[in-house]
């Protein structure tokens, strides 16, 4: 399925990239999405990104929820006029018959408070199941996207469950030799859920959060937005772990999210600052 | 051309379709209305109106058909009148400059120059071609976006989602226009999957049918009806009943161009999860209808009664649902149903995970987590709030404000209030073994302590709208008494004007305490609602308090309860209740009362009229008076008395004879005490005044002269306790404007004359022989004043009105035959005094000057 998507999007001008090697809550955090959404230069890319959402862990007991799963991301900038048709073509390519399955575009405006980003779009339903998040980015890191990028995020496990017609993610065939998704990941889900919810040392996590934030600022001071952004992503993941441990109150939650947002925005602002001469050399009419 | 054949106007229909990527369902109705409004406005600018307009919305298109448009705008002939032909040359030159015409272009008629300009008609097609881009640019989407290459500029066109195509056909002719690179044409697209190719439209006449042939039902009402009918039929076929939900019908119609309802099932094992959770999961997350087992005979018409049987309700949700697909699937929908069943099962599995996990931890343990949850940064944690509410709820029971037995809800306080007893009717007859007051107080405190604990449960975290309800389930599961778990469940009620008002004493206590605490705490931190902003829903909380108090006829001093909510901190109470802030609590509650009563048809001016008396904080008694007043002023007696009163009041006002101004603004929103106009004092017998005051204790007596201790003492006294208002020298308030000085002096003389205890005897010391109408009026007042006072004291406001009604004829006769403004100052003063007495007598019941009309 991943290979089919790679073929499909590669044929439509996308670079095929690899996952980012950091824990992140969504493929959107990949620099190929966030940092490339800034500025005027065209950018088309597709990649798989593993995602970690500690609070979604269910100790392997829920057939549909995982704290670690995979997204397939496509970013097309500027958004092509036929993006919906291209997207539907990709569903057909992976074997979804749209006269037998009910595909719907249901309003779902996307917002990432920790990235200072938002966009309008839909969650795409296949027979009532959200299989893709479809977004036209309007802002990233607090800056208007000029031009707007279209972002597609496929839930790979869900799509696979669909295509293989299984009820539990753990029953997915990982290959044709009888190895299941459960054999690969079930134990991982059990252990990670226990750690995320019960074991992770919160004092050390708080400490890590502070250190990542400090390192982010250190990198920004050195005019290095990409390392700064990486620290912001790490801080964001530590924050998610703290949330799963239930040690962040509602009021504090806002403060922590604000802190991560400021770090991410700082990195975006610095990236824009650093890249503007190059961008303007190629796109003289471009401005913030 | 219309102009060529005057009188014969050829009319034509116009079709506009704006096709885009999927428009959010919730925005479609509003978008249709906006499209029509903008279209009408644009055409009106050119002087064109359509004979009829219909609008359609589907997820992918917004369309408008205007019927009966003229082919062209009418030629306009404008005439401007100039100077007379006989006028001086300079005037004519000025006129020519103004019109920009030469002299020979003017027309002369009847000796006057006219400048005539003819504006030829414009072809309607041209008007439309200009109107369409203007409409698109001005379209007020609640959220809009930029897209594509054009979005390199922030000024690029915005639409709700990318705009894909424009069809604009007038008659059968294309209306050429272009918006952001999209040119209008004859072609649109059909259903995304059933008919993806282009369709060429002929115009308004074939739009609906051509699209229908391509699997698009453009008329949203038709799609809604189809969903409604088909879903009902599917349920019936399965021997079940659809839980009707118009919101879901509209939403599904907004998500589909070709709606196909399908019935699915889920594992009955999930029915162990509370039905509200199942319904919410299905509705909110999946937009599914839920189904119930068909009612037994005779129960079919009874509306679902959520409070009827407590948690074990009559409603029998069953393990089936209906989803609405957007295609006629080639397998009849089997795959779609299977897929949807799988999704719902996963959702319900998650819900059950939360439910089972929550049940493992007692609410008392959950409640401890509230210490970590901030209620508001200035107001501490939710645990702090719980502590205050628990105390206040206990106090409300111990003070007897919340009576031990469910009250039947006395008839009367709500004019036209048919819903008044709705809630109480489902209550069982009071049980003789009802808990005593002490137990009730314990239960109120207990319920309050548990009431917020569900906020930290997994289920409420997932579905915030289940707050209260889940707490009720969990409290019941851990063996709390019925009174307690019901109070936990229902303490947020009533949530809106139509919501059910709690009746069970423990629930009432917790509900009132929770809301009073919220209102008071936000006021203490100076965060009242302002204008359209009410971020903490304080208005809604106040409406809920009023609804409970009024519908349940709870008799108590609101001031006292608010003081208790301030934890008896008098300084805080005085600051928020009377404070100089734009909106103090007194005014706030008065405003809410008006809003609440408006629904019931109570006139706001009558509420003002009672408030203006200077205070009344027993809302039940206050409304009883307002209702009696409303009944009275609509009778001929009332209307005539009002007319007589107004005449008297006007004369007094003109003569500068004011009342003692109220010493506090009271609950009179937007009113200022009539200090400016007041120049006198009350001229009526003090005894009467006292009687009136007995029934209307000062609500908003704000006076720096009043020591705080006195105030709390006054509040603490029961209805019988009367803080006197007439202690100080009445002349303190007198306006010493020289022009009125003699009048004032005369009043002072008559009032303070030795051996003249009241106005009535003052009349006896007249220096002239009064006319019959004067003595009749005095006699009528002598009779009416004590009768009205007694009735008011008895809270029999109808009787008080009736007593006043007796004044009507003597007042009319008085104005008929007596000259108030007599040359003799003695007569004038005496008659003014008499009118002042009339005014005062009327004011013992209500301030009629506030009554409109």
mmCIF file of N, CA, C and O in Angstrom, chain B residues 515-591:
data_model
loop_
_atom_site.group_PDB
_atom_site.id
_atom_site.type_symbol
_atom_site.label_atom_id
_atom_site.label_comp_id
_atom_site.label_asym_id
_atom_site.label_seq_id
_atom_site.Cartn_x
_atom_site.Cartn_y
_atom_site.Cartn_z
ATOM 1 N N UNK B 515 -24.907 27.989 40.944
ATOM 2 C CA UNK B 515 -25.061 29.150 40.067
ATOM 3 C C UNK B 515 -24.822 30.454 40.815
ATOM 4 O O UNK B 515 -24.164 31.368 40.304
ATOM 5 N N UNK B 516 -25.359 30.544 42.031
ATOM 6 C CA UNK B 516 -25.137 31.768 42.807
ATOM 7 C C UNK B 516 -23.645 31.951 43.060
ATOM 8 O O UNK B 516 -23.123 33.063 42.967
ATOM 9 N N UNK B 517 -22.979 30.865 43.353
ATOM 10 C CA UNK B 517 -21.543 30.950 43.605
ATOM 11 C C UNK B 517 -20.800 31.452 42.364
ATOM 12 O O UNK B 517 -19.961 32.339 42.446
ATOM 13 N N UNK B 518 -21.141 30.894 41.216
ATOM 14 C CA UNK B 518 -20.460 31.312 39.988
ATOM 15 C C UNK B 518 -20.671 32.808 39.738
ATOM 16 O O UNK B 518 -19.727 33.556 39.492
ATOM 17 N N UNK B 519 -21.922 33.232 39.844
ATOM 18 C CA UNK B 519 -22.226 34.642 39.574
ATOM 19 C C UNK B 519 -21.461 35.539 40.543
ATOM 20 O O UNK B 519 -20.768 36.482 40.146
ATOM 21 N N UNK B 520 -21.582 35.222 41.814
ATOM 22 C CA UNK B 520 -20.984 36.075 42.840
ATOM 23 C C UNK B 520 -19.463 36.104 42.702
ATOM 24 O O UNK B 520 -18.838 37.158 42.769
ATOM 25 N N UNK B 521 -18.871 34.938 42.485
ATOM 26 C CA UNK B 521 -17.411 34.898 42.420
ATOM 27 C C UNK B 521 -16.874 35.716 41.240
ATOM 28 O O UNK B 521 -15.890 36.434 41.381
ATOM 29 N N UNK B 522 -17.511 35.613 40.099
ATOM 30 C CA UNK B 522 -17.021 36.390 38.965
ATOM 31 C C UNK B 522 -17.241 37.888 39.183
ATOM 32 O O UNK B 522 -16.439 38.709 38.764
ATOM 33 N N UNK B 523 -18.315 38.225 39.872
ATOM 34 C CA UNK B 523 -18.520 39.646 40.180
ATOM 35 C C UNK B 523 -17.491 40.146 41.180
ATOM 36 O O UNK B 523 -16.997 41.263 41.063
ATOM 37 N N UNK B 524 -17.181 39.306 42.159
ATOM 38 C CA UNK B 524 -16.187 39.726 43.149
ATOM 39 C C UNK B 524 -14.864 40.049 42.446
ATOM 40 O O UNK B 524 -14.188 41.017 42.776
ATOM 41 N N UNK B 525 -14.529 39.250 41.447
ATOM 42 C CA UNK B 525 -13.283 39.506 40.717
ATOM 43 C C UNK B 525 -13.499 40.475 39.558
ATOM 44 O O UNK B 525 -12.676 40.572 38.650
ATOM 45 N N UNK B 526 -14.637 41.153 39.621
ATOM 46 C CA UNK B 526 -14.927 42.204 38.640
ATOM 47 C C UNK B 526 -14.895 41.707 37.192
ATOM 48 O O UNK B 526 -14.256 42.302 36.338
ATOM 49 N N UNK B 527 -15.584 40.605 36.964
ATOM 50 C CA UNK B 527 -15.681 40.091 35.599
ATOM 51 C C UNK B 527 -17.141 39.904 35.195
ATOM 52 O O UNK B 527 -17.563 38.808 34.853
ATOM 53 N N UNK B 528 -17.933 40.985 35.268
ATOM 54 C CA UNK B 528 -19.340 40.845 34.883
ATOM 55 C C UNK B 528 -19.455 40.708 33.365
ATOM 56 O O UNK B 528 -18.507 41.018 32.652
ATOM 57 N N UNK B 529 -20.590 40.246 32.899
ATOM 58 C CA UNK B 529 -20.799 40.233 31.445
ATOM 59 C C UNK B 529 -20.828 41.671 30.935
ATOM 60 O O UNK B 529 -21.310 42.559 31.641
ATOM 61 N N UNK B 530 -20.284 41.879 29.764
ATOM 62 C CA UNK B 530 -20.353 43.226 29.196
ATOM 63 C C UNK B 530 -20.840 43.121 27.765
ATOM 64 O O UNK B 530 -20.325 42.328 26.996
ATOM 65 N N UNK B 531 -21.806 43.937 27.436
ATOM 66 C CA UNK B 531 -22.323 43.959 26.071
ATOM 67 C C UNK B 531 -22.712 42.566 25.610
ATOM 68 O O UNK B 531 -23.463 41.872 26.276
ATOM 69 N N UNK B 532 -22.138 42.161 24.498
ATOM 70 C CA UNK B 532 -22.493 40.845 23.977
ATOM 71 C C UNK B 532 -21.587 39.769 24.564
ATOM 72 O O UNK B 532 -21.717 38.603 24.248
ATOM 73 N N UNK B 533 -20.644 40.182 25.410
ATOM 74 C CA UNK B 533 -19.694 39.202 25.940
ATOM 75 C C UNK B 533 -20.111 38.692 27.312
ATOM 76 O O UNK B 533 -20.274 39.456 28.249
ATOM 77 N N UNK B 534 -20.276 37.404 27.382
ATOM 78 C CA UNK B 534 -20.613 36.778 28.655
ATOM 79 C C UNK B 534 -19.853 35.456 28.704
ATOM 80 O O UNK B 534 -20.439 34.384 28.655
ATOM 81 N N UNK B 535 -18.516 35.558 28.794
ATOM 82 C CA UNK B 535 -17.702 34.349 28.603
ATOM 83 C C UNK B 535 -17.941 33.281 29.661
ATOM 84 O O UNK B 535 -17.668 32.116 29.427
ATOM 85 N N UNK B 536 -18.445 33.675 30.815
ATOM 86 C CA UNK B 536 -18.630 32.677 31.862
ATOM 87 C C UNK B 536 -20.096 32.299 32.031
ATOM 88 O O UNK B 536 -20.485 31.699 33.021
ATOM 89 N N UNK B 537 -20.903 32.710 31.056
ATOM 90 C CA UNK B 537 -22.332 32.346 31.031
ATOM 91 C C UNK B 537 -23.040 32.755 32.321
ATOM 92 O O UNK B 537 -23.861 32.029 32.855
ATOM 93 N N UNK B 538 -22.707 33.933 32.825
ATOM 94 C CA UNK B 538 -23.338 34.391 34.064
ATOM 95 C C UNK B 538 -24.811 34.740 33.839
ATOM 96 O O UNK B 538 -25.647 34.558 34.716
ATOM 97 N N UNK B 539 -25.112 35.238 32.652
ATOM 98 C CA UNK B 539 -26.512 35.568 32.376
ATOM 99 C C UNK B 539 -27.367 34.313 32.395
ATOM 100 O O UNK B 539 -28.462 34.291 32.933
ATOM 101 N N UNK B 540 -26.817 33.282 31.796
ATOM 102 C CA UNK B 540 -27.560 32.034 31.772
ATOM 103 C C UNK B 540 -27.741 31.503 33.194
ATOM 104 O O UNK B 540 -28.804 31.003 33.548
ATOM 105 N N UNK B 541 -26.697 31.656 34.013
ATOM 106 C CA UNK B 541 -26.792 31.198 35.395
ATOM 107 C C UNK B 541 -27.882 31.975 36.135
ATOM 108 O O UNK B 541 -28.680 31.401 36.888
ATOM 109 N N UNK B 542 -27.934 33.285 35.911
ATOM 110 C CA UNK B 542 -28.942 34.096 36.599
ATOM 111 C C UNK B 542 -30.344 33.722 36.130
ATOM 112 O O UNK B 542 -31.289 33.648 36.928
ATOM 113 N N UNK B 543 -30.479 33.493 34.835
ATOM 114 C CA UNK B 543 -31.788 33.071 34.315
ATOM 115 C C UNK B 543 -32.212 31.757 34.964
ATOM 116 O O UNK B 543 -33.392 31.565 35.276
ATOM 117 N N UNK B 544 -31.243 30.883 35.154
ATOM 118 C CA UNK B 544 -31.548 29.591 35.765
ATOM 119 C C UNK B 544 -31.996 29.801 37.216
ATOM 120 O O UNK B 544 -32.969 29.189 37.676
ATOM 121 N N UNK B 545 -31.301 30.671 37.934
ATOM 122 C CA UNK B 545 -31.689 30.966 39.325
ATOM 123 C C UNK B 545 -33.124 31.490 39.349
ATOM 124 O O UNK B 545 -33.967 31.018 40.118
ATOM 125 N N UNK B 546 -33.400 32.445 38.476
ATOM 126 C CA UNK B 546 -34.736 33.038 38.453
ATOM 127 C C UNK B 546 -35.777 31.975 38.103
ATOM 128 O O UNK B 546 -36.847 31.903 38.715
ATOM 129 N N UNK B 547 -35.442 31.142 37.118
ATOM 130 C CA UNK B 547 -36.405 30.113 36.706
ATOM 131 C C UNK B 547 -36.731 29.182 37.873
ATOM 132 O O UNK B 547 -37.900 28.847 38.111
ATOM 133 N N UNK B 548 -35.699 28.781 38.616
ATOM 134 C CA UNK B 548 -35.942 27.874 39.742
ATOM 135 C C UNK B 548 -36.779 28.571 40.804
ATOM 136 O O UNK B 548 -37.783 28.043 41.279
ATOM 137 N N UNK B 549 -36.384 29.782 41.153
ATOM 138 C CA UNK B 549 -37.066 30.514 42.221
ATOM 139 C C UNK B 549 -38.529 30.761 41.852
ATOM 140 O O UNK B 549 -39.440 30.526 42.638
ATOM 141 N N UNK B 550 -38.736 31.202 40.627
ATOM 142 C CA UNK B 550 -40.088 31.586 40.221
ATOM 143 C C UNK B 550 -40.973 30.356 40.036
ATOM 144 O O UNK B 550 -42.085 30.293 40.544
ATOM 145 N N UNK B 551 -40.451 29.396 39.324
ATOM 146 C CA UNK B 551 -41.310 28.244 39.045
ATOM 147 C C UNK B 551 -41.603 27.455 40.307
ATOM 148 O O UNK B 551 -42.642 26.833 40.425
ATOM 149 N N UNK B 552 -40.673 27.479 41.224
ATOM 150 C CA UNK B 552 -40.871 26.702 42.453
ATOM 151 C C UNK B 552 -41.348 27.589 43.594
ATOM 152 O O UNK B 552 -41.445 27.134 44.729
ATOM 153 N N UNK B 553 -41.603 28.856 43.283
ATOM 154 C CA UNK B 553 -42.083 29.782 44.307
ATOM 155 C C UNK B 553 -41.239 29.736 45.575
ATOM 156 O O UNK B 553 -41.760 29.618 46.681
ATOM 157 N N UNK B 554 -39.954 29.807 45.440
ATOM 158 C CA UNK B 554 -39.081 29.833 46.607
ATOM 159 C C UNK B 554 -39.089 31.245 47.177
ATOM 160 O O UNK B 554 -38.758 32.203 46.488
ATOM 161 N N UNK B 555 -39.513 31.337 48.455
ATOM 162 C CA UNK B 555 -39.631 32.664 49.060
ATOM 163 C C UNK B 555 -38.385 32.957 49.870
ATOM 164 O O UNK B 555 -38.137 32.308 50.875
ATOM 165 N N UNK B 556 -37.605 33.876 49.423
ATOM 166 C CA UNK B 556 -36.452 34.291 50.223
ATOM 167 C C UNK B 556 -35.914 35.609 49.701
ATOM 168 O O UNK B 556 -36.259 36.053 48.614
ATOM 169 N N UNK B 557 -35.075 36.206 50.541
ATOM 170 C CA UNK B 557 -34.450 37.461 50.153
ATOM 171 C C UNK B 557 -33.242 37.138 49.299
ATOM 172 O O UNK B 557 -32.276 36.565 49.795
ATOM 173 N N UNK B 558 -33.308 37.537 48.059
ATOM 174 C CA UNK B 558 -32.190 37.269 47.156
ATOM 175 C C UNK B 558 -30.900 37.891 47.705
ATOM 176 O O UNK B 558 -29.826 37.308 47.644
ATOM 177 N N UNK B 559 -31.070 39.090 48.266
ATOM 178 C CA UNK B 559 -29.902 39.768 48.849
ATOM 179 C C UNK B 559 -29.216 38.890 49.887
ATOM 180 O O UNK B 559 -27.991 38.813 49.940
ATOM 181 N N UNK B 560 -30.037 38.270 50.704
ATOM 182 C CA UNK B 560 -29.465 37.478 51.796
ATOM 183 C C UNK B 560 -28.703 36.269 51.230
ATOM 184 O O UNK B 560 -27.621 35.935 51.696
ATOM 185 N N UNK B 561 -29.295 35.657 50.205
ATOM 186 C CA UNK B 561 -28.643 34.489 49.610
ATOM 187 C C UNK B 561 -27.339 34.897 48.932
ATOM 188 O O UNK B 561 -26.344 34.172 48.982
ATOM 189 N N UNK B 562 -27.346 36.069 48.308
ATOM 190 C CA UNK B 562 -26.124 36.523 47.647
ATOM 191 C C UNK B 562 -25.053 36.863 48.678
ATOM 192 O O UNK B 562 -23.867 36.625 48.458
ATOM 193 N N UNK B 563 -25.507 37.406 49.806
ATOM 194 C CA UNK B 563 -24.556 37.685 50.886
ATOM 195 C C UNK B 563 -23.945 36.370 51.379
ATOM 196 O O UNK B 563 -22.742 36.284 51.615
ATOM 197 N N UNK B 564 -24.798 35.355 51.498
ATOM 198 C CA UNK B 564 -24.291 34.045 51.912
ATOM 199 C C UNK B 564 -23.294 33.521 50.877
ATOM 200 O O UNK B 564 -22.281 32.925 51.218
ATOM 201 N N UNK B 565 -23.591 33.759 49.610
ATOM 202 C CA UNK B 565 -22.677 33.306 48.549
ATOM 203 C C UNK B 565 -21.357 34.073 48.621
ATOM 204 O O UNK B 565 -20.338 33.602 48.132
ATOM 205 N N UNK B 566 -21.390 35.251 49.224
ATOM 206 C CA UNK B 566 -20.149 36.006 49.462
ATOM 207 C C UNK B 566 -19.497 35.528 50.752
ATOM 208 O O UNK B 566 -18.622 36.203 51.285
ATOM 209 N N UNK B 567 -19.929 34.416 51.261
ATOM 210 C CA UNK B 567 -19.454 33.865 52.527
ATOM 211 C C UNK B 567 -19.605 34.900 53.642
ATOM 212 O O UNK B 567 -18.724 35.088 54.478
ATOM 213 N N UNK B 568 -20.743 35.610 53.589
ATOM 214 C CA UNK B 568 -21.095 36.630 54.574
ATOM 215 C C UNK B 568 -20.057 37.743 54.695
ATOM 216 O O UNK B 568 -19.970 38.407 55.713
ATOM 217 N N UNK B 569 -19.288 37.911 53.631
ATOM 218 C CA UNK B 569 -18.343 39.031 53.630
ATOM 219 C C UNK B 569 -19.088 40.269 53.122
ATOM 220 O O UNK B 569 -19.327 40.440 51.930
ATOM 221 N N UNK B 570 -19.442 41.117 54.086
ATOM 222 C CA UNK B 570 -20.313 42.246 53.772
ATOM 223 C C UNK B 570 -19.674 43.233 52.798
ATOM 224 O O UNK B 570 -20.337 43.770 51.908
ATOM 225 N N UNK B 571 -18.386 43.440 52.967
ATOM 226 C CA UNK B 571 -17.721 44.420 52.102
ATOM 227 C C UNK B 571 -17.775 43.949 50.651
ATOM 228 O O UNK B 571 -18.094 44.709 49.738
ATOM 229 N N UNK B 572 -17.510 42.673 50.455
ATOM 230 C CA UNK B 572 -17.571 42.125 49.095
ATOM 231 C C UNK B 572 -18.980 42.245 48.552
ATOM 232 O O UNK B 572 -19.199 42.643 47.405
ATOM 233 N N UNK B 573 -19.935 41.881 49.387
ATOM 234 C CA UNK B 573 -21.316 41.910 48.946
ATOM 235 C C UNK B 573 -21.721 43.311 48.503
ATOM 236 O O UNK B 573 -22.307 43.512 47.447
ATOM 237 N N UNK B 574 -21.388 44.309 49.354
ATOM 238 C CA UNK B 574 -21.804 45.672 49.031
ATOM 239 C C UNK B 574 -21.137 46.134 47.741
ATOM 240 O O UNK B 574 -21.761 46.814 46.932
ATOM 241 N N UNK B 575 -19.903 45.735 47.565
ATOM 242 C CA UNK B 575 -19.168 46.163 46.373
ATOM 243 C C UNK B 575 -19.837 45.629 45.107
ATOM 244 O O UNK B 575 -20.060 46.362 44.149
ATOM 245 N N UNK B 576 -20.187 44.357 45.133
ATOM 246 C CA UNK B 576 -20.716 43.793 43.883
ATOM 247 C C UNK B 576 -22.192 44.068 43.710
ATOM 248 O O UNK B 576 -22.686 44.151 42.602
ATOM 249 N N UNK B 577 -22.894 44.233 44.831
ATOM 250 C CA UNK B 577 -24.335 44.381 44.669
ATOM 251 C C UNK B 577 -24.720 45.803 44.302
ATOM 252 O O UNK B 577 -25.574 46.045 43.473
ATOM 253 N N UNK B 578 -24.057 46.743 44.945
ATOM 254 C CA UNK B 578 -24.417 48.146 44.681
ATOM 255 C C UNK B 578 -23.321 48.868 43.933
ATOM 256 O O UNK B 578 -23.465 50.018 43.586
ATOM 257 N N UNK B 579 -22.213 48.201 43.744
ATOM 258 C CA UNK B 579 -20.992 48.861 43.292
ATOM 259 C C UNK B 579 -21.208 49.772 42.107
ATOM 260 O O UNK B 579 -22.184 49.674 41.372
ATOM 261 N N UNK B 580 -20.260 50.653 41.935
ATOM 262 C CA UNK B 580 -20.383 51.651 40.880
ATOM 263 C C UNK B 580 -20.028 51.052 39.527
ATOM 264 O O UNK B 580 -20.018 51.754 38.538
ATOM 265 N N UNK B 581 -19.716 49.774 39.494
ATOM 266 C CA UNK B 581 -19.409 49.189 38.194
ATOM 267 C C UNK B 581 -20.609 49.383 37.279
ATOM 268 O O UNK B 581 -21.731 49.553 37.737
ATOM 269 N N UNK B 582 -20.311 49.343 36.042
ATOM 270 C CA UNK B 582 -21.339 49.605 35.030
ATOM 271 C C UNK B 582 -22.583 48.749 35.317
ATOM 272 O O UNK B 582 -23.704 49.162 35.155
ATOM 273 N N UNK B 583 -22.312 47.559 35.734
ATOM 274 C CA UNK B 583 -23.409 46.638 35.979
ATOM 275 C C UNK B 583 -23.235 46.057 37.358
ATOM 276 O O UNK B 583 -22.407 45.192 37.563
ATOM 277 N N UNK B 584 -23.995 46.510 38.314
ATOM 278 C CA UNK B 584 -23.901 45.825 39.587
ATOM 279 C C UNK B 584 -24.883 44.663 39.587
ATOM 280 O O UNK B 584 -25.715 44.519 38.692
ATOM 281 N N UNK B 585 -24.774 43.847 40.606
ATOM 282 C CA UNK B 585 -25.583 42.630 40.619
ATOM 283 C C UNK B 585 -27.073 42.936 40.698
ATOM 284 O O UNK B 585 -27.892 42.198 40.161
ATOM 285 N N UNK B 586 -27.426 44.019 41.361
ATOM 286 C CA UNK B 586 -28.840 44.368 41.479
ATOM 287 C C UNK B 586 -29.432 44.586 40.089
ATOM 288 O O UNK B 586 -30.454 44.024 39.703
ATOM 289 N N UNK B 587 -28.726 45.393 39.337
ATOM 290 C CA UNK B 587 -29.174 45.698 37.984
ATOM 291 C C UNK B 587 -29.145 44.449 37.097
ATOM 292 O O UNK B 587 -30.031 44.214 36.285
ATOM 293 N N UNK B 588 -28.099 43.666 37.293
ATOM 294 C CA UNK B 588 -27.920 42.444 36.522
ATOM 295 C C UNK B 588 -29.121 41.509 36.699
ATOM 296 O O UNK B 588 -29.705 41.021 35.731
ATOM 297 N N UNK B 589 -29.524 41.311 37.950
ATOM 298 C CA UNK B 589 -30.657 40.416 38.182
ATOM 299 C C UNK B 589 -31.954 41.005 37.627
ATOM 300 O O UNK B 589 -32.802 40.289 37.094
ATOM 301 N N UNK B 590 -32.098 42.318 37.745
ATOM 302 C CA UNK B 590 -33.312 42.946 37.212
ATOM 303 C C UNK B 590 -33.400 42.732 35.702
ATOM 304 O O UNK B 590 -34.457 42.388 35.163
ATOM 305 N N UNK B 591 -32.280 42.919 35.037
ATOM 306 C CA UNK B 591 -32.268 42.724 33.582
ATOM 307 C C UNK B 591 -32.617 41.292 33.209
ATOM 308 O O UNK B 591 -33.369 41.040 32.274
#
